[in-house]
């Protein structure tokens, strides 16, 4: 039986899920510690990551803010109570601690932050013993859990970015080879977004609204390394005809002619996978490509990316051959609010990303089971590829 979603989890299930999530977070943190990256000074200052020590403190700070400090929003001035840490807000509020400050903040050592994490988690679990089992009462708990899941995946991305070996429980979830194929969908009207009364929802999923999707054809699987390598071999990165204006601008600022982490060897392409250089497996989906690369491949192949409506239509209508959830997938849809959007209590989640980010759909091998949902909207800047992301193509 599959693990139930966190969105409908009861108080009892949430208490257990916090234990699982925290043990996962600490396992990831210990991987960084093993490589010397538990000290911020030793972590390269890359734009798309934060020092793991900061992530650890921030995860607990967020749960403390919403569950224990009774904050009505992610702004700590909305909290009713102070943090257990004297400088909790200064260190771990992402608005107070700018990206570069996360290396400078003089954060407490790992041992102290682990104690803080444990203290917050135990108090959260104590509170769960006395809370009602309704969506409103469980909202802050579910939000804090989802936030830890999202940061857990970010930490797994950071393992890849820093070349740290993956812990065994994630390594086991490697991606089996795929068979290629296409599925024809008849199209129709889809209720895009989350319906009311379905448990926890993120603000950007609110609310379900009818969207007409014309008939379309979609790949049953993601574009494979072998397919993408043909594009590379055909001079895909040298031919401006395949690239959008923004894609060409990105390409000119890079020195790349293949996906992130690919290098040529005498026996073929190698890729970097959690610190190891391994032969590119032609059958696996291509990963770590940005939106521009995905779009350029589509132009070259005479295909296009699916819209998020098509993606949700395909996945919610179900088809035995349709496979998703191994890597996030680029769509052709810019990240925008649904009609009637109202910002949720986590103010920094969706609103700052609208209009600049692109919708990602699906999940990845590093996404916890409880987090997977066909209506979940991921989002990322078009030039980012450090996430576990790939794409599939479509045609009319
Ligand atoms: Fe966060």
GROMACS .gro file of C-alpha atoms and ligand atoms in nm:
model
  397
    1UNK     CA    1   0.000   0.000   0.000
    2UNK     CA    2   0.134   0.344  -0.084
    3UNK     CA    3   0.208   0.598   0.189
    4UNK     CA    4  -0.085   0.839   0.238
    5UNK     CA    5  -0.039   1.206   0.155
    6UNK     CA    6   0.060   1.449   0.429
    7UNK     CA    7  -0.233   1.661   0.310
    8UNK     CA    8  -0.495   1.445   0.482
    9UNK     CA    9  -0.272   1.308   0.756
   10UNK     CA   10  -0.429   1.288   1.105
   11UNK     CA   11  -0.256   1.421   1.416
   12UNK     CA   12  -0.130   1.073   1.494
   13UNK     CA   13   0.007   1.021   1.142
   14UNK     CA   14   0.168   1.365   1.146
   15UNK     CA   15   0.351   1.289   1.471
   16UNK     CA   16   0.504   0.979   1.308
   17UNK     CA   17   0.573   1.167   0.982
   18UNK     CA   18   0.771   1.434   1.173
   19UNK     CA   19   0.996   1.159   1.310
   20UNK     CA   20   1.054   1.015   0.961
   21UNK     CA   21   1.113   1.355   0.803
   22UNK     CA   22   1.356   1.461   1.076
   23UNK     CA   23   1.550   1.140   1.062
   24UNK     CA   24   1.580   1.191   0.684
   25UNK     CA   25   1.695   1.553   0.730
   26UNK     CA   26   1.958   1.448   0.984
   27UNK     CA   27   2.080   1.163   0.761
   28UNK     CA   28   2.133   1.414   0.481
   29UNK     CA   29   2.301   1.658   0.719
   30UNK     CA   30   2.537   1.383   0.839
   31UNK     CA   31   2.635   1.316   0.474
   32UNK     CA   32   2.747   1.679   0.452
   33UNK     CA   33   2.922   1.654   0.789
   34UNK     CA   34   3.112   1.349   0.661
   35UNK     CA   35   3.243   1.559   0.372
   36UNK     CA   36   3.329   1.859   0.596
   37UNK     CA   37   3.038   2.071   0.471
   38UNK     CA   38   2.870   2.108   0.811
   39UNK     CA   39   3.080   2.422   0.865
   40UNK     CA   40   2.946   2.710   0.648
   41UNK     CA   41   3.296   2.845   0.578
   42UNK     CA   42   3.381   2.526   0.390
   43UNK     CA   43   3.071   2.538   0.167
   44UNK     CA   44   3.117   2.702  -0.175
   45UNK     CA   45   2.906   3.017  -0.207
   46UNK     CA   46   2.682   2.904  -0.490
   47UNK     CA   47   2.375   3.109  -0.578
   48UNK     CA   48   2.134   2.816  -0.568
   49UNK     CA   49   2.219   2.668  -0.231
   50UNK     CA   50   2.253   2.757   0.136
   51UNK     CA   51   2.499   2.604   0.383
   52UNK     CA   52   2.351   2.277   0.517
   53UNK     CA   53   2.394   2.407   0.874
   54UNK     CA   54   2.169   2.702   0.789
   55UNK     CA   55   1.914   2.469   0.627
   56UNK     CA   56   1.905   2.257   0.942
   57UNK     CA   57   1.835   2.554   1.169
   58UNK     CA   58   1.590   2.707   0.924
   59UNK     CA   59   1.379   2.388   0.904
   60UNK     CA   60   1.332   2.383   1.282
   61UNK     CA   61   1.282   2.761   1.295
   62UNK     CA   62   0.995   2.739   1.044
   63UNK     CA   63   0.817   2.465   1.240
   64UNK     CA   64   0.868   2.659   1.562
   65UNK     CA   65   0.732   2.977   1.403
   66UNK     CA   66   0.406   2.830   1.274
   67UNK     CA   67   0.332   2.562   1.532
   68UNK     CA   68   0.485   2.677   1.860
   69UNK     CA   69   0.498   3.055   1.823
   70UNK     CA   70   0.149   3.083   1.676
   71UNK     CA   71   0.256   3.302   1.383
   72UNK     CA   72  -0.022   3.399   1.142
   73UNK     CA   73   0.233   3.439   0.862
   74UNK     CA   74   0.595   3.364   0.783
   75UNK     CA   75   0.683   3.713   0.905
   76UNK     CA   76   0.821   3.661   1.259
   77UNK     CA   77   0.670   3.991   1.375
   78UNK     CA   78   0.337   3.803   1.343
   79UNK     CA   79   0.450   3.550   1.604
   80UNK     CA   80   0.284   3.550   1.944
   81UNK     CA   81   0.588   3.405   2.121
   82UNK     CA   82   0.966   3.440   2.092
   83UNK     CA   83   1.199   3.175   1.948
   84UNK     CA   84   1.380   2.934   2.177
   85UNK     CA   85   1.697   3.072   2.018
   86UNK     CA   86   1.783   3.429   2.115
   87UNK     CA   87   1.879   3.513   1.760
   88UNK     CA   88   1.646   3.263   1.591
   89UNK     CA   89   1.474   3.519   1.368
   90UNK     CA   90   1.795   3.702   1.283
   91UNK     CA   91   1.967   3.379   1.180
   92UNK     CA   92   1.692   3.176   1.018
   93UNK     CA   93   1.427   3.408   0.875
   94UNK     CA   94   1.521   3.403   0.504
   95UNK     CA   95   1.422   3.770   0.477
   96UNK     CA   96   1.645   3.874   0.765
   97UNK     CA   97   1.940   3.652   0.670
   98UNK     CA   98   2.024   3.737   0.310
   99UNK     CA   99   2.173   3.460   0.101
  100UNK     CA  100   2.532   3.574   0.155
  101UNK     CA  101   2.471   3.639   0.526
  102UNK     CA  102   2.401   3.267   0.574
  103UNK     CA  103   2.775   3.211   0.548
  104UNK     CA  104   2.857   3.501   0.780
  105UNK     CA  105   2.594   3.469   1.047
  106UNK     CA  106   2.810   3.310   1.315
  107UNK     CA  107   2.555   3.031   1.339
  108UNK     CA  108   2.559   2.801   1.642
  109UNK     CA  109   2.755   2.478   1.597
  110UNK     CA  110   2.584   2.167   1.463
  111UNK     CA  111   2.546   2.010   1.808
  112UNK     CA  112   2.352   2.307   1.945
  113UNK     CA  113   2.131   2.327   1.636
  114UNK     CA  114   2.055   1.956   1.657
  115UNK     CA  115   1.941   2.009   2.017
  116UNK     CA  116   1.719   2.297   1.900
  117UNK     CA  117   1.577   2.075   1.622
  118UNK     CA  118   1.499   1.796   1.869
  119UNK     CA  119   1.342   2.032   2.120
  120UNK     CA  120   1.116   2.190   1.855
  121UNK     CA  121   1.013   1.852   1.712
  122UNK     CA  122   0.925   1.710   2.053
  123UNK     CA  123   0.719   2.017   2.141
  124UNK     CA  124   0.542   1.998   1.804
  125UNK     CA  125   0.462   1.632   1.868
  126UNK     CA  126   0.336   1.717   2.222
  127UNK     CA  127   0.101   1.971   2.067
  128UNK     CA  128  -0.023   1.715   1.819
  129UNK     CA  129  -0.151   1.507   2.110
  130UNK     CA  130  -0.397   1.779   2.201
  131UNK     CA  131  -0.507   1.917   1.866
  132UNK     CA  132  -0.837   1.855   1.687
  133UNK     CA  133  -0.837   1.647   1.369
  134UNK     CA  134  -0.972   1.915   1.138
  135UNK     CA  135  -0.798   2.083   0.847
  136UNK     CA  136  -0.783   2.427   1.011
  137UNK     CA  137  -0.626   2.298   1.333
  138UNK     CA  138  -0.378   2.077   1.148
  139UNK     CA  139  -0.279   2.343   0.892
  140UNK     CA  140   0.036   2.473   1.066
  141UNK     CA  141   0.158   2.119   1.136
  142UNK     CA  142   0.106   2.005   0.777
  143UNK     CA  143   0.269   2.324   0.650
  144UNK     CA  144   0.576   2.272   0.870
  145UNK     CA  145   0.604   1.910   0.752
  146UNK     CA  146   0.571   2.006   0.383
  147UNK     CA  147   0.836   2.274   0.435
  148UNK     CA  148   1.074   2.014   0.580
  149UNK     CA  149   1.003   1.785   0.281
  150UNK     CA  150   1.081   2.067   0.036
  151UNK     CA  151   1.407   2.149   0.212
  152UNK     CA  152   1.490   1.777   0.227
  153UNK     CA  153   1.480   1.768  -0.150
  154UNK     CA  154   1.686   2.086  -0.165
  155UNK     CA  155   1.946   1.920   0.058
  156UNK     CA  156   1.953   1.622  -0.179
  157UNK     CA  157   2.008   1.869  -0.468
  158UNK     CA  158   2.291   2.019  -0.264
  159UNK     CA  159   2.452   1.675  -0.223
  160UNK     CA  160   2.460   1.655  -0.603
  161UNK     CA  161   2.588   2.013  -0.643
  162UNK     CA  162   2.869   1.964  -0.391
  163UNK     CA  163   2.957   1.615  -0.515
  164UNK     CA  164   2.872   1.436  -0.190
  165UNK     CA  165   2.779   1.069  -0.201
  166UNK     CA  166   2.410   0.988  -0.162
  167UNK     CA  167   2.290   0.805   0.152
  168UNK     CA  168   2.187   0.442   0.088
  169UNK     CA  169   1.812   0.498   0.138
  170UNK     CA  170   1.804   0.753  -0.145
  171UNK     CA  171   2.050   0.563  -0.360
  172UNK     CA  172   1.810   0.267  -0.361
  173UNK     CA  173   1.551   0.479  -0.536
  174UNK     CA  174   1.749   0.496  -0.858
  175UNK     CA  175   1.558   0.518  -1.182
  176UNK     CA  176   1.495   0.196  -1.371
  177UNK     CA  177   1.534   0.201  -1.750
  178UNK     CA  178   1.238   0.333  -1.942
  179UNK     CA  179   1.066   0.221  -2.257
  180UNK     CA  180   0.974   0.494  -2.500
  181UNK     CA  181   0.632   0.556  -2.649
  182UNK     CA  182   0.355   0.805  -2.709
  183UNK     CA  183   0.002   0.832  -2.581
  184UNK     CA  184  -0.286   1.007  -2.754
  185UNK     CA  185  -0.520   1.197  -2.521
  186UNK     CA  186  -0.863   1.303  -2.645
  187UNK     CA  187  -0.857   1.631  -2.452
  188UNK     CA  188  -1.152   1.778  -2.265
  189UNK     CA  189  -1.228   2.004  -1.973
  190UNK     CA  190  -1.004   1.963  -1.673
  191UNK     CA  191  -1.055   2.102  -1.322
  192UNK     CA  192  -0.707   2.250  -1.290
  193UNK     CA  193  -0.598   2.300  -0.930
  194UNK     CA  194  -0.710   2.177  -0.589
  195UNK     CA  195  -1.078   2.141  -0.498
  196UNK     CA  196  -1.197   2.283  -0.167
  197UNK     CA  197  -1.221   2.048   0.126
  198UNK     CA  198  -0.943   1.812   0.014
  199UNK     CA  199  -0.716   1.876   0.311
  200UNK     CA  200  -0.400   2.089   0.303
  201UNK     CA  201  -0.338   2.293  -0.011
  202UNK     CA  202  -0.063   2.535  -0.106
  203UNK     CA  203  -0.186   2.881  -0.199
  204UNK     CA  204  -0.071   2.844  -0.561
  205UNK     CA  205  -0.298   2.538  -0.603
  206UNK     CA  206  -0.612   2.733  -0.506
  207UNK     CA  207  -0.862   2.676  -0.649
  208UNK     CA  208  -0.984   2.423  -0.903
  209UNK     CA  209  -1.114   2.595  -1.216
  210UNK     CA  210  -1.221   2.459  -1.555
  211UNK     CA  211  -0.958   2.460  -1.829
  212UNK     CA  212  -1.025   2.321  -2.177
  213UNK     CA  213  -0.741   2.108  -2.312
  214UNK     CA  214  -0.754   2.022  -2.685
  215UNK     CA  215  -0.654   1.672  -2.799
  216UNK     CA  216  -0.278   1.613  -2.775
  217UNK     CA  217  -0.008   1.347  -2.791
  218UNK     CA  218   0.239   1.309  -2.506
  219UNK     CA  219   0.548   1.095  -2.453
  220UNK     CA  220   0.480   0.821  -2.201
  221UNK     CA  221   0.826   0.877  -2.054
  222UNK     CA  222   1.084   1.152  -2.023
  223UNK     CA  223   1.336   1.229  -2.297
  224UNK     CA  224   1.623   0.985  -2.251
  225UNK     CA  225   1.996   1.051  -2.235
  226UNK     CA  226   2.034   0.868  -2.568
  227UNK     CA  227   1.776   1.095  -2.735
  228UNK     CA  228   1.932   1.407  -2.585
  229UNK     CA  229   2.281   1.294  -2.689
  230UNK     CA  230   2.161   1.287  -3.051
  231UNK     CA  231   2.064   1.653  -3.018
  232UNK     CA  232   2.408   1.731  -2.874
  233UNK     CA  233   2.583   1.532  -3.149
  234UNK     CA  234   2.379   1.711  -3.414
  235UNK     CA  235   2.529   2.044  -3.303
  236UNK     CA  236   2.228   2.136  -3.093
  237UNK     CA  237   2.424   2.374  -2.870
  238UNK     CA  238   2.587   2.549  -3.168
  239UNK     CA  239   2.278   2.616  -3.377
  240UNK     CA  240   2.099   2.935  -3.265
  241UNK     CA  241   1.790   2.833  -3.463
  242UNK     CA  242   1.691   2.591  -3.186
  243UNK     CA  243   1.720   2.842  -2.904
  244UNK     CA  244   1.482   3.113  -2.781
  245UNK     CA  245   1.616   3.467  -2.738
  246UNK     CA  246   1.647   3.411  -2.364
  247UNK     CA  247   1.804   3.072  -2.433
  248UNK     CA  248   2.063   3.226  -2.665
  249UNK     CA  249   2.145   3.490  -2.402
  250UNK     CA  250   2.193   3.215  -2.145
  251UNK     CA  251   2.402   3.006  -2.385
  252UNK     CA  252   2.630   3.299  -2.465
  253UNK     CA  253   2.705   3.352  -2.096
  254UNK     CA  254   2.802   2.983  -2.056
  255UNK     CA  255   3.073   2.764  -2.187
  256UNK     CA  256   2.864   2.454  -2.232
  257UNK     CA  257   2.777   2.220  -2.514
  258UNK     CA  258   2.603   1.946  -2.316
  259UNK     CA  259   2.392   1.910  -1.999
  260UNK     CA  260   2.529   2.011  -1.659
  261UNK     CA  261   2.788   1.761  -1.541
  262UNK     CA  262   2.845   1.585  -1.876
  263UNK     CA  263   3.203   1.540  -1.992
  264UNK     CA  264   3.336   1.360  -2.295
  265UNK     CA  265   3.563   1.058  -2.254
  266UNK     CA  266   3.724   0.830  -2.510
  267UNK     CA  267   3.443   0.578  -2.458
  268UNK     CA  268   3.151   0.824  -2.465
  269UNK     CA  269   2.977   1.070  -2.234
  270UNK     CA  270   3.033   1.066  -1.860
  271UNK     CA  271   2.811   1.244  -1.609
  272UNK     CA  272   2.864   1.356  -1.254
  273UNK     CA  273   2.636   1.176  -1.013
  274UNK     CA  274   2.678   1.262  -0.643
  275UNK     CA  275   3.052   1.299  -0.671
  276UNK     CA  276   3.106   0.999  -0.900
  277UNK     CA  277   3.183   1.016  -1.269
  278UNK     CA  278   2.984   0.746  -1.438
  279UNK     CA  279   2.898   0.654  -1.796
  280UNK     CA  280   2.579   0.821  -1.915
  281UNK     CA  281   2.308   0.556  -1.927
  282UNK     CA  282   2.128   0.603  -2.259
  283UNK     CA  283   1.802   0.457  -2.130
  284UNK     CA  284   1.768   0.686  -1.830
  285UNK     CA  285   1.593   1.019  -1.862
  286UNK     CA  286   1.823   1.315  -1.919
  287UNK     CA  287   1.850   1.523  -1.601
  288UNK     CA  288   1.992   1.860  -1.495
  289UNK     CA  289   1.881   2.045  -1.807
  290UNK     CA  290   1.729   2.391  -1.780
  291UNK     CA  291   1.418   2.522  -1.953
  292UNK     CA  292   1.618   2.668  -2.242
  293UNK     CA  293   1.786   2.335  -2.310
  294UNK     CA  294   1.452   2.151  -2.293
  295UNK     CA  295   1.295   2.401  -2.534
  296UNK     CA  296   1.589   2.383  -2.776
  297UNK     CA  297   1.569   2.004  -2.782
  298UNK     CA  298   1.196   2.028  -2.860
  299UNK     CA  299   1.255   2.268  -3.153
  300UNK     CA  300   1.525   2.036  -3.289
  301UNK     CA  301   1.297   1.730  -3.252
  302UNK     CA  302   0.991   1.904  -3.397
  303UNK     CA  303   0.812   1.869  -3.065
  304UNK     CA  304   0.706   2.098  -2.780
  305UNK     CA  305   0.683   2.097  -2.401
  306UNK     CA  306   0.345   2.015  -2.243
  307UNK     CA  307   0.146   2.288  -2.072
  308UNK     CA  308   0.076   2.229  -1.705
  309UNK     CA  309  -0.291   2.173  -1.799
  310UNK     CA  310  -0.195   1.899  -2.044
  311UNK     CA  311   0.036   1.743  -1.788
  312UNK     CA  312  -0.232   1.740  -1.518
  313UNK     CA  313  -0.491   1.614  -1.768
  314UNK     CA  314  -0.266   1.327  -1.872
  315UNK     CA  315  -0.171   1.224  -1.522
  316UNK     CA  316  -0.513   1.261  -1.358
  317UNK     CA  317  -0.684   1.073  -1.642
  318UNK     CA  318  -0.447   0.786  -1.590
  319UNK     CA  319  -0.294   0.559  -1.850
  320UNK     CA  320  -0.112   0.237  -1.773
  321UNK     CA  321   0.190   0.335  -1.987
  322UNK     CA  322   0.228   0.688  -1.847
  323UNK     CA  323   0.515   0.708  -1.604
  324UNK     CA  324   0.595   1.007  -1.384
  325UNK     CA  325   0.767   1.089  -1.056
  326UNK     CA  326   1.133   1.004  -1.124
  327UNK     CA  327   1.236   1.358  -1.216
  328UNK     CA  328   1.058   1.693  -1.211
  329UNK     CA  329   0.940   1.798  -1.554
  330UNK     CA  330   0.958   2.133  -1.727
  331UNK     CA  331   0.632   2.263  -1.872
  332UNK     CA  332   0.576   2.548  -2.118
  333UNK     CA  333   0.367   2.731  -1.855
  334UNK     CA  334   0.503   3.035  -1.670
  335UNK     CA  335   0.429   3.021  -1.296
  336UNK     CA  336   0.127   3.243  -1.239
  337UNK     CA  337  -0.150   3.250  -0.979
  338UNK     CA  338  -0.475   3.068  -1.055
  339UNK     CA  339  -0.789   3.286  -1.077
  340UNK     CA  340  -0.900   3.405  -0.733
  341UNK     CA  341  -0.554   3.351  -0.576
  342UNK     CA  342  -0.498   3.471  -0.221
  343UNK     CA  343  -0.154   3.454  -0.063
  344UNK     CA  344  -0.132   3.194   0.214
  345UNK     CA  345   0.040   3.232   0.550
  346UNK     CA  346   0.375   3.124   0.401
  347UNK     CA  347   0.422   3.460   0.234
  348UNK     CA  348   0.762   3.384   0.078
  349UNK     CA  349   0.651   3.070  -0.101
  350UNK     CA  350   0.457   3.151  -0.419
  351UNK     CA  351   0.423   3.527  -0.450
  352UNK     CA  352   0.791   3.616  -0.501
  353UNK     CA  353   0.815   3.349  -0.774
  354UNK     CA  354   0.514   3.449  -0.984
  355UNK     CA  355   0.599   3.578  -1.332
  356UNK     CA  356   0.971   3.497  -1.307
  357UNK     CA  357   0.959   3.120  -1.258
  358UNK     CA  358   0.835   2.836  -1.479
  359UNK     CA  359   0.601   2.559  -1.367
  360UNK     CA  360   0.755   2.218  -1.298
  361UNK     CA  361   0.522   1.923  -1.260
  362UNK     CA  362   0.558   1.578  -1.112
  363UNK     CA  363   0.808   1.478  -0.846
  364UNK     CA  364   1.157   1.330  -0.833
  365UNK     CA  365   1.318   1.022  -0.684
  366UNK     CA  366   1.413   1.250  -0.392
  367UNK     CA  367   1.054   1.364  -0.326
  368UNK     CA  368   0.900   1.191  -0.021
  369UNK     CA  369   0.602   0.965  -0.095
  370UNK     CA  370   0.374   1.176   0.126
  371UNK     CA  371   0.448   1.482  -0.087
  372UNK     CA  372   0.366   1.337  -0.431
  373UNK     CA  373   0.044   1.465  -0.583
  374UNK     CA  374  -0.048   1.516  -0.950
  375UNK     CA  375  -0.177   1.866  -0.881
  376UNK     CA  376   0.136   1.988  -0.699
  377UNK     CA  377   0.298   2.283  -0.874
  378UNK     CA  378   0.675   2.301  -0.855
  379UNK     CA  379   0.845   2.607  -0.996
  380UNK     CA  380   1.197   2.717  -1.088
  381UNK     CA  381   1.382   2.990  -1.270
  382UNK     CA  382   1.429   2.902  -1.640
  383UNK     CA  383   1.809   2.893  -1.620
  384UNK     CA  384   1.823   2.652  -1.323
  385UNK     CA  385   1.920   2.290  -1.366
  386UNK     CA  386   2.067   2.186  -1.032
  387UNK     CA  387   1.732   2.025  -0.936
  388UNK     CA  388   1.642   1.668  -1.031
  389UNK     CA  389   1.467   1.783  -1.344
  390UNK     CA  390   1.409   1.650  -1.694
  391UNK     CA  391   1.127   1.686  -1.949
  392UNK     CA  392   0.894   1.504  -2.184
  393UNK     CA  393   0.768   1.626  -2.518
  394UNK     CA  394   0.426   1.670  -2.673
  395UNK     CA  395   0.262   1.727  -3.010
  396UNK     CA  396  -0.083   1.844  -3.118
  397LIG    FE1  397   1.225   2.756   0.386
   0.00000   0.00000   0.00000
